[in-house]
Amino acid sequence: MNRKSHFNHTTFTSGNNSNSMEASSVTGASKLTNMTNIWDKTGNGAAKVANIWDKTQNEAGKVTNIWDKGENEAGGGLDELMEVLGYKVKASDMTEVAQKLEQLEEAMGSCQQDGLLSQLGSETVHYNPSDLSTWINSMISELNPCDNNQCFQDAFMADSSSRSNLGSRSYSSSSVVIFDDSAFDSDLTAIPGKAIYPPPPPPPPPPPSQTVVGLGGGGESSLNPPSKRLKPNRALLDEGSSGSNNSYSVNSVNSIRPVMMVESEENGVRLVHALMACAEAVQSENYKLAEVLVKKIGILAVSQAGSMRKVATYFAEALARRIYKLYPSNQNDLAFNDYLQMYFYEACPYLKFAHFTANQAILEAFAGKSHVHIIDFGIKQGMQWPALLQALALRSGGPPSFRLTGIGPPSSDNTDYLQEVGWKLAQLADTIDIKFEYRGYVASSLADLDASMFDVREGETVAVNSIFELHQMLARPGAIDKVLSVVKGLKPSIFTVVEQEANHNGPQFLDRFTESLHYYSTLFDSVEGGGGAPGDCDVGVVGGGGGVAVQDKVMTEVYLGRQICNVVACEGIDRVERHETLAQWRTRFDSSELEPVHLGSNAFKQASMLLALFSGDGYRVEENNGCLLLGWHTRPLISTSAWKLK
């Protein structure tokens, strides 16, 4: 057989009466009797977890340089977002200012009876100071905290029984003003009204005898919305108790200037707008504006929770890398990416769905065949093939002779991981009495392959398999055409393809950014909201009770974050995550004289049963012209299709 200089290969066979291996580092195979030792998933991946975490930390640590660079370039060292609002605060003082704001809030909540009203009614509160730190200090010094015996405890207002007991206390003749709970419990800072919008005109005053809230048994009208927890204003409470009647005029309340609260939902909308505005600035090469916006994105992302915060953070990092031209150095570390994909396999059903549907199509194509040969364009850790081997072993009429050719990228540590994958598969095949032959090829690109290398034998039924591999060929002109010509030269009975259902390969950056933002937001939502099969290791979900292991989830987010960074920050041949939709692949395959193979209703039903093992109810399987798509709610995320020569 002809060998090319850029390839390494490992070959060995396994049968009932013989075990042989043509590799310098392997002398033979031993037969295992315990099935749990045959397929030890930790053999390849878990032993390198420390290396994975080290690389992840190194990659994440570079983000600090991005923000540091932005801070150094900011005018005068001031925080640009605060400067836009009229405040002069150094970026290095933001932490101290935040602490002082917390102290001011505590002081306002525990002030004397006249202290709060006099301060809120004064022009000092509503003046928009340029020196924010000094102004906060002056406010704190002017507010005097009250004695403990003059303050209400929230427990007295928590339930109706506590409120009824207030009548027997010295506060029985008091009246309070109800404030919305969100005005005190929000995790966002209150912004003075004049800082952003002028205050609205005060409402007309009610009659002097009107009672706002009555807590005693005197028969006054009571204003008590059941959906809100009562919170007393202590200054108003003491003022009302000192009067001659059980009421408090709201005329004094009207003198208090309004305070505007920034809601978390509003921040979410602003966050999306900031992301889009930053992408527009990048496309128009207005990098000064883009720098300001990317900092705003980081601030707004903190107020969000769950997947939204994570997605925004990864997109902010990718935008910052593009703005400051700090491109990731290890994006082409394909072996590291393969290890991260193992955690993606464990955390969500997308790869399981891909393997299952592709195997089902291959199994149907191999029906009645005695000699079969699978060529896997990306064998990874070989997790797809044990299930197919077991299905062939149970086939009526006996299993066929099975050949597997696995292709993978070079290893960063020069280990022959393809040999290890083949060794485990050979032991499994020997245990279930399948004649097995394996050959592994190391290739930097699928475009380097040639049909003559695969030694297709007469009478073999060939299947070619590609899982998330073909879109990477779109980075180099002519590479995908070369790969499809190799497929045609192999004359396969079936060609199975799984790809992301997204369009991240358009010529305009803003279009790619918008599409990727929608796509990965949905994908992160599914990782956050979807559960795992309860304790079923065969399905691949770690952790009992329908949960997903924390490590699997975190590393999955790193895996997806690397894709986001590649789509947004990289260009040219370095941008390899060039996903296209099923319709685009259909047009491309049709021009290469390939026609679709219908994936039948049986595959659809079994794929739906597979998803039933996951506790998340948002996954959906859809059939589209003989192809199967898996998505989250109404958004398709990956597609499985099968093809053959016309």
XYZ file of C-alpha atoms in Angstrom:
646
model
C 0.000 0.000 0.000
C 1.221 3.505 -0.791
C 1.925 5.695 2.208
C 2.191 9.464 2.169
C 4.625 11.366 4.357
C 1.959 13.264 6.278
C 0.135 10.123 7.436
C 0.727 7.669 10.231
C -1.351 4.548 10.448
C -2.038 1.677 12.800
C -3.525 -1.623 11.655
C -4.691 -4.677 13.535
C -7.246 -7.447 13.214
C -9.275 -9.487 15.657
C -11.088 -12.767 15.079
C -12.163 -16.022 16.758
C -8.877 -17.848 16.182
C -6.318 -15.103 15.745
C -5.325 -11.708 17.059
C -2.598 -9.752 15.271
C -1.418 -6.165 15.146
C 0.859 -4.470 12.654
C 2.304 -1.760 14.876
C 5.757 -1.388 16.349
C 4.537 -0.502 19.810
C 1.989 -3.320 20.168
C 2.878 -7.022 20.404
C -0.519 -8.659 20.778
C -4.010 -8.519 22.220
C -5.384 -10.184 25.300
C -8.956 -11.384 25.568
C -11.029 -9.730 28.266
C -13.859 -11.464 30.051
C -15.297 -8.532 31.918
C -17.321 -6.179 29.701
C -16.754 -3.234 32.031
C -13.017 -3.329 31.247
C -13.601 -3.417 27.498
C -14.885 0.068 27.106
C -13.274 2.232 29.759
C -14.164 5.711 28.712
C -11.779 7.198 31.204
C -8.830 5.513 29.490
C -8.426 8.273 26.985
C -10.188 11.300 28.386
C -10.171 11.300 32.175
C -6.418 10.661 32.412
C -5.891 13.987 30.688
C -8.420 16.008 32.679
C -5.641 17.904 34.433
C -4.150 18.843 31.070
C -7.565 19.963 29.855
C -8.126 22.152 32.900
C -4.629 23.632 32.564
C -5.298 24.567 28.954
C -8.677 25.970 29.882
C -7.163 28.108 32.623
C -4.453 29.349 30.251
C -7.062 30.232 27.670
C -9.356 31.956 30.182
C -6.446 33.825 31.722
C -5.810 35.659 28.500
C -9.123 37.433 28.795
C -7.700 39.571 31.593
C -5.186 41.053 29.191
C -8.018 42.129 26.924
C -9.806 44.103 29.626
C -6.535 45.483 31.019
C -5.652 46.787 27.597
C -9.017 48.457 27.294
C -8.631 50.115 30.698
C -5.169 51.432 29.854
C -6.441 52.962 26.652
C -9.448 54.663 28.301
C -9.161 58.450 28.507
C -7.626 59.598 31.774
C -8.229 56.237 33.492
C -11.929 57.054 33.964
C -14.660 54.489 33.552
C -16.192 55.397 30.198
C -19.699 54.186 30.971
C -19.915 56.233 34.168
C -18.402 59.216 32.357
C -21.161 59.040 29.752
C -23.714 59.421 32.596
C -21.834 62.459 33.927
C -19.865 60.810 36.747
C -16.103 60.988 37.048
C -14.994 57.687 38.542
C -11.695 55.982 37.945
C -12.005 52.421 36.713
C -9.754 51.313 39.563
C -12.116 52.934 42.112
C -15.289 51.169 40.953
C -15.056 48.523 43.693
C -14.648 51.165 46.416
C -17.577 53.193 45.045
C -19.783 50.087 45.054
C -18.922 49.446 48.713
C -19.740 53.045 49.614
C -23.091 52.770 47.857
C -23.906 49.776 50.059
C -22.973 51.794 53.150
C -25.169 54.677 51.967
C -28.103 52.318 51.487
C -27.674 50.963 55.018
C -27.463 54.493 56.421
C -30.634 55.570 54.617
C -32.461 52.520 55.958
C -31.566 53.254 59.584
C -31.644 57.057 59.792
C -33.417 59.313 62.306
C -37.031 60.334 61.727
C -36.155 63.696 60.201
C -32.985 62.539 58.558
C -34.359 60.589 55.626
C -37.075 63.081 54.648
C -34.771 66.065 54.879
C -32.103 64.361 52.815
C -34.430 62.990 50.150
C -36.173 66.346 49.860
C -32.986 68.355 49.497
C -31.349 69.361 46.256
C -28.174 67.594 47.349
C -29.716 64.187 46.613
C -30.809 65.084 43.125
C -27.755 67.018 42.114
C -25.756 65.032 39.547
C -22.245 65.240 40.983
C -19.140 64.844 38.910
C -17.149 63.478 41.837
C -19.352 60.512 42.754
C -17.111 59.115 45.487
C -16.920 62.403 47.445
C -20.664 62.948 47.121
C -21.430 59.504 48.557
C -19.116 60.189 51.496
C -20.911 63.465 52.243
C -24.298 61.756 52.104
C -23.168 59.039 54.533
C -21.798 61.612 56.976
C -25.064 63.614 56.972
C -27.246 60.609 57.795
C -27.387 59.573 61.466
C -28.461 55.993 62.189
C -31.312 55.555 64.637
C -31.385 53.620 67.894
C -32.276 49.992 67.728
C -35.360 50.416 69.952
C -36.850 52.892 67.461
C -36.576 50.674 64.401
C -39.100 48.216 63.110
C -38.009 44.685 62.361
C -39.150 43.091 59.106
C -40.437 40.152 61.089
C -43.274 42.328 62.487
C -44.501 42.906 58.938
C -43.973 39.389 57.583
C -47.354 37.864 58.449
C -50.825 38.861 59.552
C -50.397 37.571 63.098
C -47.461 39.876 63.658
C -49.360 42.827 62.230
C -52.315 42.174 64.559
C -50.012 42.262 67.574
C -48.865 45.760 66.711
C -52.141 47.165 68.091
C -51.087 46.361 71.661
C -47.748 48.095 71.286
C -46.785 51.737 71.408
C -46.994 51.815 67.601
C -50.752 51.180 67.555
C -51.584 54.697 66.418
C -48.990 54.712 63.658
C -49.486 54.761 59.932
C -47.034 53.675 57.262
C -46.501 54.089 53.537
C -46.233 50.956 51.447
C -43.235 50.693 49.133
C -42.759 48.147 46.390
C -40.553 45.289 47.516
C -38.387 45.553 44.424
C -37.336 49.075 45.379
C -35.400 47.626 48.329
C -34.538 44.071 47.302
C -33.237 44.727 43.788
C -29.616 43.830 43.210
C -29.221 46.910 41.001
C -28.283 50.388 42.198
C -30.948 53.093 42.313
C -30.149 55.952 39.955
C -31.384 59.474 40.854
C -34.158 60.533 38.550
C -32.478 63.715 37.323
C -29.398 61.751 36.299
C -31.291 60.254 33.389
C -34.785 61.680 33.049
C -36.404 64.806 34.580
C -38.830 63.996 37.413
C -42.516 63.756 36.474
C -44.889 66.394 37.884
C -46.255 65.492 41.346
C -49.843 64.192 41.533
C -52.518 66.470 43.017
C -52.608 66.262 46.836
C -55.480 64.316 48.423
C -57.707 65.786 51.157
C -55.801 66.405 54.399
C -57.799 63.800 56.311
C -56.952 60.942 53.908
C -55.259 57.986 55.510
C -52.640 56.130 53.490
C -52.555 52.964 55.571
C -54.272 52.149 58.866
C -52.865 49.390 61.040
C -55.022 49.947 64.148
C -58.629 49.067 64.721
C -59.953 52.593 64.278
C -61.780 51.896 61.056
C -59.597 53.851 58.641
C -59.288 52.547 55.105
C -56.453 50.103 54.652
C -54.277 49.847 51.545
C -52.715 46.405 51.603
C -51.971 44.772 48.211
C -51.848 41.032 48.854
C -49.173 40.397 46.242
C -46.569 42.652 47.881
C -44.768 42.292 51.176
C -45.256 45.316 53.446
C -42.165 47.337 54.222
C -42.566 50.295 56.605
C -40.843 53.607 56.135
C -39.554 54.258 59.634
C -39.298 58.036 59.315
C -42.908 58.327 58.192
C -44.009 55.907 60.908
C -42.547 57.980 63.713
C -43.899 61.196 62.212
C -47.411 59.754 62.078
C -47.312 58.472 65.635
C -46.443 61.911 66.996
C -49.590 63.530 65.531
C -52.964 64.001 67.207
C -54.810 61.616 64.897
C -54.201 58.275 63.251
C -53.329 59.594 59.810
C -50.455 61.043 57.870
C -50.794 63.589 55.106
C -49.212 62.593 51.812
C -48.320 66.221 51.065
C -44.930 65.682 52.665
C -44.452 62.494 50.670
C -44.975 64.389 47.421
C -41.919 66.480 48.168
C -39.754 63.393 47.827
C -38.142 63.262 44.394
C -38.701 60.053 42.384
C -36.045 57.376 42.164
C -35.771 55.272 39.007
C -34.870 51.592 39.328
C -33.142 49.802 36.482
C -34.865 46.436 36.147
C -33.041 43.235 35.274
C -35.370 42.640 32.333
C -34.533 46.055 30.938
C -30.851 45.248 31.317
C -31.398 42.085 29.300
C -32.831 44.098 26.423
C -30.022 46.622 26.724
C -27.508 43.789 26.745
C -28.771 42.427 23.427
C -28.844 45.924 21.946
C -25.287 46.538 23.145
C -24.103 43.276 21.578
C -25.676 44.164 18.244
C -24.392 47.747 18.372
C -20.880 46.518 19.134
C -21.018 44.094 16.203
C -22.159 46.930 13.922
C -19.283 49.095 15.155
C -16.822 46.276 14.487
C -18.154 45.765 10.971
C -17.838 49.501 10.246
C -14.350 49.447 11.855
C -15.356 52.036 14.459
C -13.183 50.411 17.099
C -13.283 53.315 19.557
C -17.045 52.963 19.891
C -16.702 49.176 19.915
C -14.337 49.391 22.910
C -16.875 51.412 24.895
C -19.692 49.046 23.991
C -17.790 45.862 24.805
C -17.152 47.208 28.316
C -20.832 48.027 28.652
C -21.638 44.442 27.631
C -19.455 43.132 30.443
C -21.213 45.333 33.005
C -24.716 44.506 31.791
C -23.952 40.776 31.654
C -23.313 40.736 35.406
C -26.961 41.607 36.093
C -28.176 38.582 34.140
C -28.526 35.032 35.399
C -28.090 31.582 33.925
C -27.336 30.987 30.273
C -27.823 34.616 29.198
C -24.908 35.773 31.328
C -22.673 32.977 30.046
C -23.514 33.556 26.383
C -23.002 37.315 26.701
C -19.662 36.781 28.433
C -18.363 34.493 25.681
C -19.527 36.867 22.949
C -17.992 39.823 24.804
C -14.682 37.961 24.989
C -14.853 37.131 21.277
C -15.648 40.741 20.357
C -12.827 42.004 22.575
C -10.389 39.608 20.927
C -11.437 40.861 17.506
C -11.235 44.530 18.564
C -7.791 44.229 20.161
C -6.598 41.589 17.655
C -5.785 39.095 20.404
C -6.612 35.942 18.514
C -6.688 32.631 20.409
C -3.452 30.750 19.947
C -4.748 27.193 20.392
C -7.895 27.261 18.238
C -6.341 24.711 15.909
C -5.577 22.261 18.723
C -7.924 19.633 17.297
C -6.937 16.965 19.813
C -7.851 19.247 22.729
C -11.137 20.044 21.021
C -11.854 16.312 20.711
C -11.382 15.864 24.455
C -13.755 18.753 25.170
C -16.292 17.107 22.878
C -16.389 14.125 25.234
C -17.919 16.355 27.902
C -20.354 17.767 25.361
C -21.366 14.167 24.679
C -22.066 13.593 28.363
C -23.904 16.841 29.114
C -26.547 16.900 26.361
C -28.105 14.540 23.792
C -26.866 16.106 20.550
C -23.919 13.784 19.922
C -25.880 10.769 21.128
C -28.618 11.675 18.658
C -26.015 12.062 15.906
C -24.431 8.670 16.616
C -27.745 6.885 16.954
C -29.334 8.202 13.757
C -26.179 7.674 11.695
C -25.771 4.127 13.043
C -29.398 3.342 12.236
C -28.892 4.406 8.615
C -25.659 2.388 8.350
C -27.271 -0.672 9.933
C -30.056 -0.620 7.346
C -27.519 -0.236 4.519
C -25.559 -3.255 5.832
C -28.612 -5.537 5.951
C -27.717 -8.938 4.482
C -24.080 -7.962 3.763
C -21.274 -10.294 4.813
C -18.314 -7.909 4.473
C -18.686 -4.301 5.595
C -16.230 -1.423 5.788
C -16.816 1.897 7.605
C -14.577 4.910 6.944
C -14.984 7.428 9.776
C -13.790 10.946 8.897
C -13.533 11.857 12.594
C -13.316 8.848 14.889
C -12.555 10.908 18.028
C -12.667 8.422 20.947
C -14.622 5.836 18.967
C -17.753 6.233 21.099
C -20.062 5.802 18.114
C -19.124 2.233 17.202
C -19.681 -0.085 20.222
C -23.460 0.217 19.818
C -23.246 -0.628 16.106
C -20.971 -3.614 16.779
C -23.434 -4.977 19.314
C -26.346 -4.471 16.916
C -24.489 -6.354 14.173
C -23.649 -9.162 16.611
C -27.370 -9.674 17.266
C -28.301 -9.646 13.592
C -30.166 -12.670 12.292
C -27.895 -14.801 10.146
C -24.796 -13.870 12.121
C -22.553 -10.807 12.180
C -20.557 -9.691 9.125
C -16.816 -9.283 8.793
C -16.243 -5.740 10.047
C -13.539 -3.307 8.891
C -13.154 0.145 10.411
C -10.871 2.928 9.193
C -10.609 5.807 11.642
C -9.175 9.230 10.798
C -8.086 11.759 13.392
C -5.870 14.829 13.869
C -2.311 14.715 15.193
C -2.011 14.499 18.962
C -0.472 17.450 20.786
C 1.526 15.134 23.080
C 2.553 12.694 20.313
C 0.556 9.821 21.796
C -1.024 7.305 19.433
C -4.591 7.705 20.639
C -5.945 6.159 17.432
C -4.164 2.944 18.360
C -5.778 2.978 21.815
C -9.232 3.465 20.277
C -8.699 0.563 17.901
C -7.367 -1.641 20.689
C -10.508 -1.225 22.777
C -12.822 -1.788 19.818
C -10.889 -4.928 18.879
C -11.321 -6.336 22.382
C -15.052 -5.627 22.265
C -15.384 -7.261 18.850
C -13.463 -10.320 20.027
C -15.754 -10.657 23.052
C -18.959 -10.588 20.991
C -17.498 -12.847 18.259
C -17.201 -10.389 15.377
C -14.299 -10.631 12.953
C -12.802 -7.165 13.227
C -10.080 -5.241 11.421
C -9.018 -1.696 12.198
C -6.722 0.882 10.663
C -6.119 4.395 11.986
C -4.853 7.338 9.944
C -3.511 10.613 11.330
C -4.338 13.505 9.002
C -4.205 17.249 9.566
C -7.007 17.797 7.059
C -9.567 15.625 5.299
C -8.528 17.361 2.084
C -5.221 15.458 2.290
C -6.994 12.119 1.862
C -7.110 10.060 -1.301
C -9.524 7.262 -2.167
C -6.682 4.870 -3.041
C -5.382 4.954 0.540
C -8.325 3.064 2.026
C -7.763 -0.307 0.355
C -11.402 -0.937 -0.508
C -11.702 -4.638 -1.309
C -13.919 -6.348 -3.795
C -17.267 -7.395 -2.337
C -17.122 -4.931 0.568
C -20.093 -2.732 1.368
C -18.655 0.679 2.203
C -20.143 3.362 4.445
C -18.573 6.797 4.962
C -19.387 8.646 8.193
C -18.857 12.337 9.033
C -19.951 13.896 12.355
C -19.343 17.667 12.601
C -16.391 17.482 10.198
C -17.352 18.808 6.754
C -17.990 22.438 7.748
C -14.309 22.821 8.646
C -13.405 22.137 5.008
C -15.137 25.350 3.925
C -12.266 27.460 5.296
C -9.952 26.560 2.398
C -11.010 27.048 -1.230
C -11.603 23.747 -2.995
C -11.139 21.604 0.129
C -14.778 20.487 0.370
C -14.842 19.598 -3.331
C -11.718 17.469 -2.830
C -13.317 15.625 0.098
C -16.538 14.951 -1.826
C -14.506 13.647 -4.760
C -12.834 11.189 -2.359
C -16.272 10.076 -1.176
C -17.405 9.460 -4.746
C -14.205 7.523 -5.437
C -14.975 5.172 -2.546
C -18.416 4.369 -4.054
C -20.137 4.014 -0.671
C -23.529 2.414 -0.237
C -24.307 5.211 2.218
C -22.693 8.485 3.291
C -23.948 9.731 6.684
C -23.509 13.409 7.566
C -24.299 15.271 10.802
C -23.841 19.045 10.894
C -24.947 22.077 12.883
C -28.188 23.572 11.584
C -26.950 27.157 11.322
C -25.555 29.615 8.803
C -22.251 30.908 10.169
C -20.483 31.102 6.812
C -21.915 34.277 5.295
C -19.643 36.995 3.877
C -20.971 39.756 6.191
C -19.692 39.781 9.761
C -22.881 41.296 11.204
C -25.051 38.583 9.644
C -22.798 35.847 11.030
C -22.788 37.496 14.437
C -26.572 37.784 14.572
C -27.105 34.185 13.482
C -24.504 32.839 15.911
C -25.952 34.883 18.798
C -29.385 33.332 18.261
C -27.963 29.844 17.698
C -25.680 29.657 20.729
C -28.218 31.357 22.993
C -30.600 28.504 22.221
C -27.845 25.915 22.625
C -26.802 27.287 26.018
C -30.461 27.381 27.064
C -30.746 23.678 26.274
C -27.606 22.842 28.255
C -28.915 24.899 31.179
C -32.506 23.665 31.040
C -32.165 20.117 29.738
C -31.536 17.294 32.165
C -29.896 13.927 31.866
C -31.071 10.372 32.073
C -31.204 9.312 35.721
C -27.979 7.469 36.372
C -27.806 5.726 32.991
C -24.155 5.596 32.061
C -24.873 3.893 28.724
C -26.777 6.954 27.653
C -23.810 8.978 28.812
C -25.216 11.249 31.478
C -23.303 11.402 34.716
C -25.047 11.846 38.030
C -28.195 10.305 39.366
C -31.597 11.838 39.589
C -31.620 13.331 36.130
C -28.725 15.724 36.772
C -25.623 16.510 34.771
C -22.176 16.436 36.363
C -20.837 19.910 37.058
C -17.567 19.162 35.298
C -19.393 17.962 32.178
C -21.482 21.130 32.109
C -18.557 23.486 32.661
C -16.378 21.833 30.029
C -19.320 21.801 27.611
C -19.581 25.553 28.032
C -15.849 25.848 27.311
C -16.334 23.680 24.212
C -19.143 25.903 22.914
C -17.305 29.061 23.971
C -14.366 28.104 21.756
C -16.752 27.805 18.828
C -18.198 31.256 19.561
C -14.710 32.718 19.721
C -13.805 31.160 16.375
C -16.971 32.359 14.625
C -16.681 35.939 15.927
C -12.977 36.651 16.440
C -11.290 34.750 13.612
C -11.158 35.241 9.854
C -9.624 33.548 6.836
C -8.360 30.009 7.155
C -8.349 30.348 10.957
C -12.161 30.579 11.009
C -13.022 26.889 10.731
C -16.457 26.899 12.416
C -18.256 27.649 9.132
C -21.577 25.961 9.812
C -24.181 25.784 7.056
C -27.820 24.759 7.013
C -29.234 21.488 5.726
C -30.616 23.288 2.667
C -27.133 24.578 1.814
C -25.586 21.115 2.210
C -28.347 19.614 0.093
C -27.479 21.999 -2.757
C -23.771 21.231 -2.390
C -24.270 17.447 -2.384
C -26.653 17.604 -5.307
C -24.003 19.355 -7.402
C -21.571 16.550 -6.446
C -23.925 13.879 -7.861
C -25.141 12.651 -4.488
C -28.799 12.000 -3.746
C -30.517 11.724 -0.340
C -31.387 8.457 1.394
C -34.598 8.604 3.421
C -34.013 7.982 7.111
C -37.293 6.165 7.699
C -39.914 6.437 10.392
C -38.188 3.784 12.515
C -35.207 6.060 13.100
C -37.557 8.923 13.957
C -39.430 6.871 16.563
C -36.301 5.484 18.183
C -34.677 8.924 18.279
C -37.765 10.254 20.053
C -37.492 7.422 22.578
C -33.853 8.322 23.156
C -34.812 11.896 24.008
C -37.462 10.619 26.426
C -34.585 9.490 28.655
C -33.714 13.132 29.289
C -35.639 15.015 31.932
C -35.687 18.229 29.921
C -38.873 18.418 27.866
C -37.625 21.061 25.448
C -35.915 18.737 22.945
C -37.734 18.171 19.666
C -37.105 15.788 16.741
C -38.259 16.913 13.321
C -38.356 15.104 9.980
C -37.479 17.194 6.920
C -37.539 15.533 3.475
C -36.019 12.303 4.743
C -33.575 14.000 7.136
C -33.838 14.264 10.925
C -33.265 17.437 12.931
C -32.862 17.801 16.692
C -33.582 21.131 18.335
C -34.559 22.926 21.507
C -38.223 23.946 21.497
C -38.854 25.444 18.036
C -35.224 25.988 16.973
C -33.436 23.133 15.075
C -29.802 22.842 16.160
C -28.298 19.802 14.385
C -29.290 17.741 11.346
C -28.630 14.154 10.283
C -28.772 13.218 6.613
C -27.761 10.217 4.503
C -26.610 10.196 0.882
C -25.592 7.850 -1.907
C -24.293 8.125 -5.454
C -26.861 8.978 -8.098
